[in-house]
Coordinates of C-alpha atoms and ligand atoms in Angstrom, one line a residue:
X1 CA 0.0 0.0 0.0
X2 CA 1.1 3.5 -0.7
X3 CA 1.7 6.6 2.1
X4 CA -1.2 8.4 1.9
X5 CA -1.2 11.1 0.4
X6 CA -4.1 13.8 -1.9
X7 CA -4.6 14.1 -5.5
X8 CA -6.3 17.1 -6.8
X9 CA -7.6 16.6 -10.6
X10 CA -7.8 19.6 -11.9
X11 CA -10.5 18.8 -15.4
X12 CA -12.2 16.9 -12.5
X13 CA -15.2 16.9 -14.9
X14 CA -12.9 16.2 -17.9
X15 CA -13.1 13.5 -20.2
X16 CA -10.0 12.1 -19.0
X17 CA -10.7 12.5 -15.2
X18 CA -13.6 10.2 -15.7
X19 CA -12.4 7.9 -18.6
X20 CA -8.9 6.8 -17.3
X21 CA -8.0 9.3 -13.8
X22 CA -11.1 7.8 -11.6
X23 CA -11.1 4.6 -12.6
X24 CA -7.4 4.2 -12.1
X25 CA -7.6 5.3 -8.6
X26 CA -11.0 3.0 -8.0
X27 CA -8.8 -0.1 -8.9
X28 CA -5.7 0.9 -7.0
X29 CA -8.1 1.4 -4.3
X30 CA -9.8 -2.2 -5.4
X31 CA -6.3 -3.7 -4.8
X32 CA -5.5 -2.4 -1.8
X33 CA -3.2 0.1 -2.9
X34 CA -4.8 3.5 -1.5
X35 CA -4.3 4.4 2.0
X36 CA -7.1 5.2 3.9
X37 CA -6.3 8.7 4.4
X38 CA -5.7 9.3 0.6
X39 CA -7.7 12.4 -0.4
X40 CA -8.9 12.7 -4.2
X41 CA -10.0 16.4 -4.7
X42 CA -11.3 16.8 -8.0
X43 CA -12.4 20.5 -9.5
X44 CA -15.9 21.0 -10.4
X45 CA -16.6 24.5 -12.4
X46 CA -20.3 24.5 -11.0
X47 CA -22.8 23.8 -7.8
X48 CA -24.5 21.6 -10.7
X49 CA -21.3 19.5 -10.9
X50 CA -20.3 19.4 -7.7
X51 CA -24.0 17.9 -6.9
X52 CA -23.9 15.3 -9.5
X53 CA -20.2 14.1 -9.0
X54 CA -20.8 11.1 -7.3
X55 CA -23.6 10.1 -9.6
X56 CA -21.0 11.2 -12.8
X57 CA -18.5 9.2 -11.2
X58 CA -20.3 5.9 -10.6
X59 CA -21.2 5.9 -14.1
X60 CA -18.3 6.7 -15.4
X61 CA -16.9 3.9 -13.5
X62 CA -19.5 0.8 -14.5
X63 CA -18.8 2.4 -18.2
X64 CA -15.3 2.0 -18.1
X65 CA -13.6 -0.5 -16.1
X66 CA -14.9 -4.4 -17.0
X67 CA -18.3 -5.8 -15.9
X68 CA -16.7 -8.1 -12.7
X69 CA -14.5 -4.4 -11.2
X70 CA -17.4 -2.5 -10.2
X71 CA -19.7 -3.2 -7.2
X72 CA -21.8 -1.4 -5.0
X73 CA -20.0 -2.0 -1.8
X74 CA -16.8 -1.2 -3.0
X75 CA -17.9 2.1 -4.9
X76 CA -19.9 3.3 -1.4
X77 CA -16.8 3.0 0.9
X78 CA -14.6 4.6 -2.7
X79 CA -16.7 7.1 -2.8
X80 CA -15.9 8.6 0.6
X81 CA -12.0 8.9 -0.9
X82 CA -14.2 11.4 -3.5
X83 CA -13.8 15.2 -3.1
X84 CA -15.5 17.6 -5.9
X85 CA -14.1 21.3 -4.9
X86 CA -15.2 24.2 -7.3
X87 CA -12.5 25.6 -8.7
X88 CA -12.1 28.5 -11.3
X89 CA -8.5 28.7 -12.6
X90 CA -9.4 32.1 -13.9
X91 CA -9.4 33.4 -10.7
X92 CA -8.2 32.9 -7.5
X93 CA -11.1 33.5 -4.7
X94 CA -12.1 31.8 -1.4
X95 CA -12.9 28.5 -2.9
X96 CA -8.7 28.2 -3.8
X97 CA -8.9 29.1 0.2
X98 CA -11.0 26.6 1.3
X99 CA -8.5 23.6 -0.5
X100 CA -5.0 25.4 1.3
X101 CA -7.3 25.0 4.2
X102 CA -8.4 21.1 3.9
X103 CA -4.6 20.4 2.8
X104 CA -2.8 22.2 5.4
X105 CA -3.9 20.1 7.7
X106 CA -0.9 17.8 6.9
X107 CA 1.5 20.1 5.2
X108 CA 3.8 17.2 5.0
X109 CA 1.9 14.7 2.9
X110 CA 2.7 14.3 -0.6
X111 CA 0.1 16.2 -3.0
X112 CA -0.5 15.6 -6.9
X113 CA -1.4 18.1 -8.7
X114 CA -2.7 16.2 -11.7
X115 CA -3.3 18.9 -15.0
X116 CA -6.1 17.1 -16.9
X117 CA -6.7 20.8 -18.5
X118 CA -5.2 22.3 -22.0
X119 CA -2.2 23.4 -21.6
X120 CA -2.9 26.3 -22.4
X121 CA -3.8 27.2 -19.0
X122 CA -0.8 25.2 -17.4
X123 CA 0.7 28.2 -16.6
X124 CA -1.9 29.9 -15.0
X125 CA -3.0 27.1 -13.0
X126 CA 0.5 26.6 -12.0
X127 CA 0.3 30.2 -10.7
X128 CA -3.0 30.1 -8.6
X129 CA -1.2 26.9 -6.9
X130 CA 1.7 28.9 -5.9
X131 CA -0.3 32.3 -4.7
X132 CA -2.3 31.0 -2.8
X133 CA 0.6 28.7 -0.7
X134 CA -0.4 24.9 -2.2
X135 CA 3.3 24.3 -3.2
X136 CA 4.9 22.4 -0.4
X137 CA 8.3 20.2 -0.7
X138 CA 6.1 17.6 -1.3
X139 CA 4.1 18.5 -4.0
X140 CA 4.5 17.1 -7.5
X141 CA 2.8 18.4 -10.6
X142 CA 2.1 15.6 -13.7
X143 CA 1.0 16.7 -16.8
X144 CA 0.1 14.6 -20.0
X145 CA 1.1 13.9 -23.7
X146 CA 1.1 15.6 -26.1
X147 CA 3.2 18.2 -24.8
X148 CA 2.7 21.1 -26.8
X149 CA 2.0 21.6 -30.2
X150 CA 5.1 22.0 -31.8
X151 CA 8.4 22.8 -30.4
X152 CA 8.0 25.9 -29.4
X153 CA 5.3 25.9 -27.7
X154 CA 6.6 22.2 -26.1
X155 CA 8.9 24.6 -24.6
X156 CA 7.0 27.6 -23.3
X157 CA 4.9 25.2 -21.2
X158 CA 8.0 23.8 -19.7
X159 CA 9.6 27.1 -19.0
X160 CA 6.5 28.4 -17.3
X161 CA 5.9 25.2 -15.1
X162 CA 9.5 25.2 -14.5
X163 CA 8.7 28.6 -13.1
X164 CA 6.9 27.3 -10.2
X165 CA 8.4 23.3 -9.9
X166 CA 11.5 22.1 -9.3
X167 CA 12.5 19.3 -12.4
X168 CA 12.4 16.9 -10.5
X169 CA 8.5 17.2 -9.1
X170 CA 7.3 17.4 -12.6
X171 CA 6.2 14.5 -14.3
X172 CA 5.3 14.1 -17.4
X173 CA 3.5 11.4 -18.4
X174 CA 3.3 9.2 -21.8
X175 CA 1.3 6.5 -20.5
X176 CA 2.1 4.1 -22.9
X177 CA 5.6 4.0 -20.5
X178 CA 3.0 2.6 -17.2
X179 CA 1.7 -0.3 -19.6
X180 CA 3.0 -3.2 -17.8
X181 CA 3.4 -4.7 -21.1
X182 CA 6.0 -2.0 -22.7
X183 CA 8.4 -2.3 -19.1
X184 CA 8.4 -5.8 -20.3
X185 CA 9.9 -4.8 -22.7
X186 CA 12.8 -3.6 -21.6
X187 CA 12.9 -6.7 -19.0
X188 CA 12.9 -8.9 -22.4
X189 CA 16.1 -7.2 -23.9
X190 CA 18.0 -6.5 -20.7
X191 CA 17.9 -9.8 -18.8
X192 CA 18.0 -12.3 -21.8
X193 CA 21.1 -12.9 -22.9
X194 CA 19.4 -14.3 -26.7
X195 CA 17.8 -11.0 -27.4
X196 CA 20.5 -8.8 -27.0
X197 CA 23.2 -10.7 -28.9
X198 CA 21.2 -10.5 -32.4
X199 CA 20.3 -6.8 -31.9
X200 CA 21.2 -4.8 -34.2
X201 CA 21.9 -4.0 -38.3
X202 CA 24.3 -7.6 -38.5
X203 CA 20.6 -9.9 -37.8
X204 CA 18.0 -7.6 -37.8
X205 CA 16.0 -6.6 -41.3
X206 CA 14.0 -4.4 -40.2
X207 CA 11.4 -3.5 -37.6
X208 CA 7.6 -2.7 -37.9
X209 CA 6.0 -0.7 -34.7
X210 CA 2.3 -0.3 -35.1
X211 CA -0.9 0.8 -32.7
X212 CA -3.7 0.7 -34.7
X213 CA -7.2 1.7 -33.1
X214 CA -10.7 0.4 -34.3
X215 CA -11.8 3.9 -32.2
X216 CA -12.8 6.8 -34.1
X217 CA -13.1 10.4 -32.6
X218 CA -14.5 9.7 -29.6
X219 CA -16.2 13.1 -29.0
X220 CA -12.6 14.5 -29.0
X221 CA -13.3 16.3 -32.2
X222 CA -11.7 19.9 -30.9
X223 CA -8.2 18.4 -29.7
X224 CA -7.9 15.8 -32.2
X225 CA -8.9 18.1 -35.3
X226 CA -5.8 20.2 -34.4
X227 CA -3.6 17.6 -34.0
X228 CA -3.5 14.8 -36.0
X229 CA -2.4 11.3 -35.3
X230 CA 1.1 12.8 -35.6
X231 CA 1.3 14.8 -32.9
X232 CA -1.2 12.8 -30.7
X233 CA 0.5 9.4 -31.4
X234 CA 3.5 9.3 -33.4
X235 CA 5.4 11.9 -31.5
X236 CA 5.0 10.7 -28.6
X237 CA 3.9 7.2 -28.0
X238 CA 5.3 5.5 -31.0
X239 CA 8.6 7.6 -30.5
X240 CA 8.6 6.3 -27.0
X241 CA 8.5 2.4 -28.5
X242 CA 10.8 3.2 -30.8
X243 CA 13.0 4.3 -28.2
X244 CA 12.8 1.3 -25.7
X245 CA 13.1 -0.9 -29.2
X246 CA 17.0 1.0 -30.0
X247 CA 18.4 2.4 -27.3
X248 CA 21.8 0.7 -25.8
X249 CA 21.0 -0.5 -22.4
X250 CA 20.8 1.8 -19.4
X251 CA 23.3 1.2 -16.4
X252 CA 20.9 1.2 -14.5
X253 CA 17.3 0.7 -14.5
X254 CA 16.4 4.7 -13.2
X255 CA 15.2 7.7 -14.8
X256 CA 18.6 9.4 -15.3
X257 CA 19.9 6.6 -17.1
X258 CA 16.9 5.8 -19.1
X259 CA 15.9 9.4 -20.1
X260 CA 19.4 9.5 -20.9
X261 CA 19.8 6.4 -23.4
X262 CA 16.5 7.2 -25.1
X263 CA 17.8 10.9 -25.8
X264 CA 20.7 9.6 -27.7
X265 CA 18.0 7.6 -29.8
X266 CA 15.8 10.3 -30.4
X267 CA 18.8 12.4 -31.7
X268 CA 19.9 9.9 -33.9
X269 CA 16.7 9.5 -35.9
X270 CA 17.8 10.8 -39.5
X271 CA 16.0 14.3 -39.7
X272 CA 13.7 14.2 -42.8
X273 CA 12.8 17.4 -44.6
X274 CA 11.1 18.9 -47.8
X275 CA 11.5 15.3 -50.4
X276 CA 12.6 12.9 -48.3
X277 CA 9.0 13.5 -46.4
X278 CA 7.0 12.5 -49.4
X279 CA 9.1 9.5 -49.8
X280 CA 9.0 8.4 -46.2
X281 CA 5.8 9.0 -45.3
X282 CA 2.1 8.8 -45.6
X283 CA -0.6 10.6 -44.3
X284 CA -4.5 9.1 -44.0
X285 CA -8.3 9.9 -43.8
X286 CA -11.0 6.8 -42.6
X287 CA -13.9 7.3 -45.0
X288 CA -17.4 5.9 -44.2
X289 CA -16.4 1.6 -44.0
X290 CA -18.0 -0.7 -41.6
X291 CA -16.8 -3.4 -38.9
X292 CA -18.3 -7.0 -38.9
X293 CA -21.0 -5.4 -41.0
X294 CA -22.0 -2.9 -39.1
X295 CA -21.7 0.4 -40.5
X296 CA -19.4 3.8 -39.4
X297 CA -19.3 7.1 -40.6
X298 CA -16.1 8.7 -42.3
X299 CA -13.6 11.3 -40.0
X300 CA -15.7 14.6 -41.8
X301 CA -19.0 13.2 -40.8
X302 CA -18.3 12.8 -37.4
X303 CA -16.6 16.1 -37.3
X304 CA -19.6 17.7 -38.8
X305 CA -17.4 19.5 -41.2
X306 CA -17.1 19.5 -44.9
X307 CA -13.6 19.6 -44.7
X308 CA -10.4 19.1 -42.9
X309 CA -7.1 17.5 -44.2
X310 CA -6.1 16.0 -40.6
X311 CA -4.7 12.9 -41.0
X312 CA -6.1 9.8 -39.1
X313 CA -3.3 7.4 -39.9
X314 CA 0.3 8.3 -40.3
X315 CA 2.9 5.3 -42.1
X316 CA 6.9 6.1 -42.4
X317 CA 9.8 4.9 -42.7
X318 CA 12.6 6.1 -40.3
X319 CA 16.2 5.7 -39.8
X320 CA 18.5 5.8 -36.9
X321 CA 21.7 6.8 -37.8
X322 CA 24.1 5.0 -35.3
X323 CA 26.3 1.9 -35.4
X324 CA 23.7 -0.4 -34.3
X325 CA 20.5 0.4 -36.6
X326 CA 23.2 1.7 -39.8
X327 CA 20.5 1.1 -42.2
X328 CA 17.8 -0.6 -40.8
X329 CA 14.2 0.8 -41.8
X330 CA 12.1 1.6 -38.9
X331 CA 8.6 1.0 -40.1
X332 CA 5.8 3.0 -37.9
X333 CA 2.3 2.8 -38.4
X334 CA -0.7 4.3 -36.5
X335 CA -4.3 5.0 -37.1
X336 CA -7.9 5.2 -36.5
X337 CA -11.1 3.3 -37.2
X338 CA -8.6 0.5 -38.6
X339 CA -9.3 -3.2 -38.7
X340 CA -8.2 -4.7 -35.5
X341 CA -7.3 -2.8 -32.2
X342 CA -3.8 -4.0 -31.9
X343 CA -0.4 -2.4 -30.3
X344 CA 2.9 -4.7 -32.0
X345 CA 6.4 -4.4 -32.4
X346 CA 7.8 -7.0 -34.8
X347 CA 11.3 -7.4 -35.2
X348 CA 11.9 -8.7 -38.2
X349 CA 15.6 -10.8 -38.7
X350 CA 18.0 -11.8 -42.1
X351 CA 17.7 -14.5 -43.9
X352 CA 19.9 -17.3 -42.9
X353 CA 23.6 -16.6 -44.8
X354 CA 23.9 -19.7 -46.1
X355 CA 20.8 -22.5 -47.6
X356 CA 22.4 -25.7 -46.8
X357 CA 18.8 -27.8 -47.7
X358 CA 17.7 -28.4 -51.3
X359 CA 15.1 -26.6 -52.6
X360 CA 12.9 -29.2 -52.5
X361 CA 12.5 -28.9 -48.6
X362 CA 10.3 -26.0 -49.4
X363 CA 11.2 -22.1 -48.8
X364 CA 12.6 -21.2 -45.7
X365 CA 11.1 -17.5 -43.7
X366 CA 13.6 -15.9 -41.5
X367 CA 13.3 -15.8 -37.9
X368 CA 10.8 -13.1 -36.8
X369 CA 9.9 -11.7 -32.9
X370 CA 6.5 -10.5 -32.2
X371 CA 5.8 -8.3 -29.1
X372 CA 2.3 -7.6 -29.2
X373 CA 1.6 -5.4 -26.4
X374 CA -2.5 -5.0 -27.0
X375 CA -5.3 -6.5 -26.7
X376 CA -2.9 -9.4 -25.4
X377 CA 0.0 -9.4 -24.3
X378 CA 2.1 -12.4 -26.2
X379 CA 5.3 -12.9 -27.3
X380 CA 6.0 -15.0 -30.4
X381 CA 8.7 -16.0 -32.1
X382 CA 8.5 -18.1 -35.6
X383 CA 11.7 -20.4 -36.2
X384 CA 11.9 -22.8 -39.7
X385 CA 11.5 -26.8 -38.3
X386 CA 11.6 -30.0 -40.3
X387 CA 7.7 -31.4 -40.6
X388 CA 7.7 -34.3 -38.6
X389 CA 5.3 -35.8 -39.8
X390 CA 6.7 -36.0 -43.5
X391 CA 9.4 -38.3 -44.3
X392 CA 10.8 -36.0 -46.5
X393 CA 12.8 -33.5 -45.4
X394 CA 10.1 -30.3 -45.4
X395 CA 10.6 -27.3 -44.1
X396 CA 8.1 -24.9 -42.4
X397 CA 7.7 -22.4 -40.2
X398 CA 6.6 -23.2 -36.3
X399 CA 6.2 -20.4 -33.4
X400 CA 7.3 -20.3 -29.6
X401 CA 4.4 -18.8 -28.3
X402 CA 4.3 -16.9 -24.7
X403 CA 1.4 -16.0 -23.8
X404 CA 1.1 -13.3 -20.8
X405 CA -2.3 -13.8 -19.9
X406 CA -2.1 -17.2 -19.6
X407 CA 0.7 -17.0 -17.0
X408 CA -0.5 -14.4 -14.9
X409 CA -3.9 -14.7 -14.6
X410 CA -4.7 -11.9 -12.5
X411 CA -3.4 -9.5 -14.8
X412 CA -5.1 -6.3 -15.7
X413 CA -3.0 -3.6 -17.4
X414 CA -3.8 -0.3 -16.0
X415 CA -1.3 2.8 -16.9
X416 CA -2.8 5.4 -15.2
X417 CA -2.8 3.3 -12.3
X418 CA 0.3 2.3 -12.2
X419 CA 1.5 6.0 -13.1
X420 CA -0.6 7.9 -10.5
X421 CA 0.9 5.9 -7.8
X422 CA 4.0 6.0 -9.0
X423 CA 4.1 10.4 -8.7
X424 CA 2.8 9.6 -5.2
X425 CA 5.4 7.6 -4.8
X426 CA 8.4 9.6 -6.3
X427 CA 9.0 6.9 -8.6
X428 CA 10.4 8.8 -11.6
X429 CA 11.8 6.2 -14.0
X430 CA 8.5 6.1 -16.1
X431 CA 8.2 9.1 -17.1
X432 CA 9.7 11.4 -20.1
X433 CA 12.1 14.2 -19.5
X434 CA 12.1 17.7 -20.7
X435 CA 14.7 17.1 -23.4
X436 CA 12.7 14.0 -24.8
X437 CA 9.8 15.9 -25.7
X438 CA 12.2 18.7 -27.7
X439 CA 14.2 16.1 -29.3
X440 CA 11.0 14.3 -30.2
X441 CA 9.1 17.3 -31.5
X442 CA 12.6 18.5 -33.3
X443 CA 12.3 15.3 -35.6
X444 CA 8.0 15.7 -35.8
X445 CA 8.2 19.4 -36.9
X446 CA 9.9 19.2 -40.0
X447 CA 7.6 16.4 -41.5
X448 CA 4.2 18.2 -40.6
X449 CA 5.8 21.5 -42.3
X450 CA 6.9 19.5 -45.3
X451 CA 3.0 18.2 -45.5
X452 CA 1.9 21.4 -45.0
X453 CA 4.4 23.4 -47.3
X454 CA 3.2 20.2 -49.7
X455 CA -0.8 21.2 -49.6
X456 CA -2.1 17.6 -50.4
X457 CA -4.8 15.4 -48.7
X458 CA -4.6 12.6 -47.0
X459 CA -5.2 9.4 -48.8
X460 CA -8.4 7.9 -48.1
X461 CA -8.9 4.8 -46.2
X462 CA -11.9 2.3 -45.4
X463 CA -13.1 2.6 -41.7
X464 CA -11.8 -1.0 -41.2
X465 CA -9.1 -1.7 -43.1
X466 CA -5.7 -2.0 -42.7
X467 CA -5.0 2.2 -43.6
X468 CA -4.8 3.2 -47.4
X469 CA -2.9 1.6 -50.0
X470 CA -0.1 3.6 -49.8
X471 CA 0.7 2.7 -46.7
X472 CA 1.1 -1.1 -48.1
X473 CA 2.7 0.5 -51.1
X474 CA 5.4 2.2 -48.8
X475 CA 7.0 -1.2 -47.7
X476 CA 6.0 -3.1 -51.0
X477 CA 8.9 -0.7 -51.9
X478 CA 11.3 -2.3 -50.3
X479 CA 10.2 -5.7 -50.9
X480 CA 8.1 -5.8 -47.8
X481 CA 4.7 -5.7 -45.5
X482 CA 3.0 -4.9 -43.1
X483 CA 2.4 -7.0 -40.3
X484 CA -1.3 -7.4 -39.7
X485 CA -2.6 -8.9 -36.8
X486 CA -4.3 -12.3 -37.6
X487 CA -2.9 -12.1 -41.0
X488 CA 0.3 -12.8 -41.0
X489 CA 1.9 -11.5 -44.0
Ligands
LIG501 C1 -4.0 8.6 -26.3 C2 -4.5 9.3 -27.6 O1 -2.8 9.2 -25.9 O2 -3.8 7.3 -26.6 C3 -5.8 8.7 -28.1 O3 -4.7 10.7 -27.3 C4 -5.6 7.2 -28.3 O4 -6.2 9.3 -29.3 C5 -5.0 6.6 -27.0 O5 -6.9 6.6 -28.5 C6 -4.7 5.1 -27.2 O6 -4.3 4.6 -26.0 P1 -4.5 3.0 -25.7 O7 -3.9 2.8 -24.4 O8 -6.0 2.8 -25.7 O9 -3.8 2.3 -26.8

């Protein structure tokens, strides 16, 4: 169990307090892992909300956490852990007073200040907090992905917060880091001795990283209209993969280290400007389709608008220019209202150097790693066997197959979980460092000028399919293709 200590949600009423924040903190509380003296303030903009929390918060929990999680004895004794405060960041009046009040009573005990606002008011919320007195040794402020919107702008949010938090009580969180399923993955290259040997440009063809969503806008039409799947998945979360797939291994398993190793990644990704954008890249639009028969709308319909060249799906081709990826194409893939909800890394290895069987023993597929991270969490890797049951020598293709769920039944993945308690608990080796973001928005920039300097539309996809052609066309290129989930090849 962690110290106890208080929360305050600012966007209390938010989409994300009520989708991930809330029910995170119900099921650390579920497994025992909130104090009793943990306080969860959230911030209400209304009497009206304030009134109806509870009730908001109930549902939001039976919507969003699985049928078995919720039940009315547990929710009446979480509940009491439940404080709505109003809270205006626009100005700072008595109600600000009333909170210093309720959490000066233990000046000592860790606070959260969790920023599930835009950004755009980071600064001034950050502000209010420190007028008013709310900013004790203890106090740690998190704010969430995407950072910014270029940059810049990346950068004016960190100077101001910086303004009123020490570095090290700011945590920025990318919560594809608290998926218990992506630490494995650094556990899978750092304590097996078989991975590590074979990584890199000598055995290693190439490597595909994909999260595609069968979601579509998900009433998030004002954020996501502005950004893009670039800036709200590639920059961050798949760069973050990336990353943990690359990087040289960390001395030690702490944020300093880490942050540090995955820098050196992020700088080595070969800058792509003006040509080399239209080569490497393509950028995608879901058009009415349907799943399992039923049908969906395209990305204009549900954003009531006749037009908008935002791209749903983003597929490139990246490079890291170091000695251990010299030429390796990084394959990265993201998009919306695709076939199958699926997050995968596949590492894709050489072909033997040397066939020392006849042809007639059938063709032989090099060795390939799958590390599907979502919906389950498996690992799989294909090796080339004889067919036993042939006489003849024949060749074919058989899979080692680890499946997660199977061996830890008990399993539920929750990031913001996992993440919350780990800013309660100082824990900082999951979360992204000031520099990362930069580095990571200096390599995003250029390509979302080129595409703008560029003036073309998205290519058009299906709602259900596997993204538009080009994306297929992009590694047919090279002689290769996509991974697709239940597919194979
Ligand atoms: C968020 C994006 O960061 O990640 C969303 O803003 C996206 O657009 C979500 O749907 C995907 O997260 P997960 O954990 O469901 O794969």
């Amino acid at each position: 169990m962690t110290n106890p200590f208080d929360i305050v949600i600012f966007g209390g009423t938010g989409d994300l307090s009520l989708r991930k924040l809330i029910p995170a903190l119900y099921r650390a509380f579920r497994e025992d892992q909130l104090a009793p003296e943990t306080r969860i303030f959230a911030s209400c903009r209304s009497q009206k909300d304030i009134d109806s929390y509870l009730d908001t918060s109930s549902l939001a929990l039976q919507q969003h956490l699985a049928a078995e999680e919720f039940n009315i004895e547990l929710w009446e004794q979480f509940k009491t852990y439940l404080h709505p405060i109003m809270l205006d960041i626009a100005i700072v009046d008595e109600h600000w007073s009333a909170l210093k009040k309720v959490m000066d009573s233990d000046t000592d005990k860790v606070r959260v200040f969790y920023l599930a606002i835009p950004p755009a008011i980071f600064g001034q919320c950050c502000n209010n907090l420190d007028e008013i007195g709310l900013i004790t040794a203890n106090s740690r402020l998190v704010v969430e992905k995407p950072l910014g919107y270029d940059a810049a702008s990346a950068d004016a949010i960190n100077t101001e917060i910086a303004r009123y938090f020490e570095d090290d009580n700011i945590y920025r969180i990318d919560h594809y880091l608290g998926k218990e399923t992506v630490q494995n993955l650094m556990a899978l290259r750092f304590t097996n001795v078989i991975f590590e040997q074979l990584w890199n440009s000598k055995s290693i063809d190439h490597v595909q990283i994909s999260i595609s969503e069968t979601v579509g806008l998900e009433g998030r039409a004002g954020f996501y209209n502005d950004a893009g799947a670039m800036r709200d998945m590639v920059q961050n979360h798949l760069l973050q993969l990336l990353c943990l797939v690359a990087m040289e291994s960390p001395n030690k398993v702490n944020a300093k280290s880490i942050q540090a190793e995955k820098i050196k990644v992020l700088e080595a990704l070969r800058p792509m400007r003006g040509e080399d954008v239209a080569k490497h890249t393509v950028r995608g639009q879901y058009v009415a389709g349907s799943y399992f028969g039923e049908l969906v709308s395209g990305y204009l319909e549900e954003l009531d608008s006749a037009n908008s060249t935002t791209e749903t799906f983003v597929a490139l081709r990246a490079y890291i220019d170091n000695w251990r990826w010299a030429r390796v194409p990084f394959y990265l893939r993201t998009g919306k209202r695709m076939k199958a909800r699926c997050a995968e890394i596949i590492i894709q290895f050489k072909d033997v150097p040397h066939r020392v069987y006849d042809d007639s023993a059938g063709p032989l597929a090099p060795n390939r790693l799958v590390i599907r991270l979502q919906p389950e969490e498996i690992i799989q890797m294909t090796v080339m066997s004889k067919n036993l049951e042939n006489m003849d020598m024949q060749l074919q293709p058989a899979t080692l197959n680890l499946n997660f769920s199977d061996t830890y039944k008990k399993f539920r993945s929750d990031a913001y979980k996992r993440l919350i308690l780990d800013a309660a608990m100082a824990n900082t080796s999951l979360f992204i460092h000031r520099d990362e973001v930069a580095t990571a928005w200096g390599w995003v920039d250029p390509i979302i000028e080129a595409w703008k300097q560029a003036g073309t539309a998205p290519y058009l996809y299906r709602a259900g399919s596997w993204g538009p052609n080009e994306s297929d066309e992009l590694l047919a290129e090279d002689g290769r293709s996509w991974f697709n989930t239940g597919e194979g090849e």
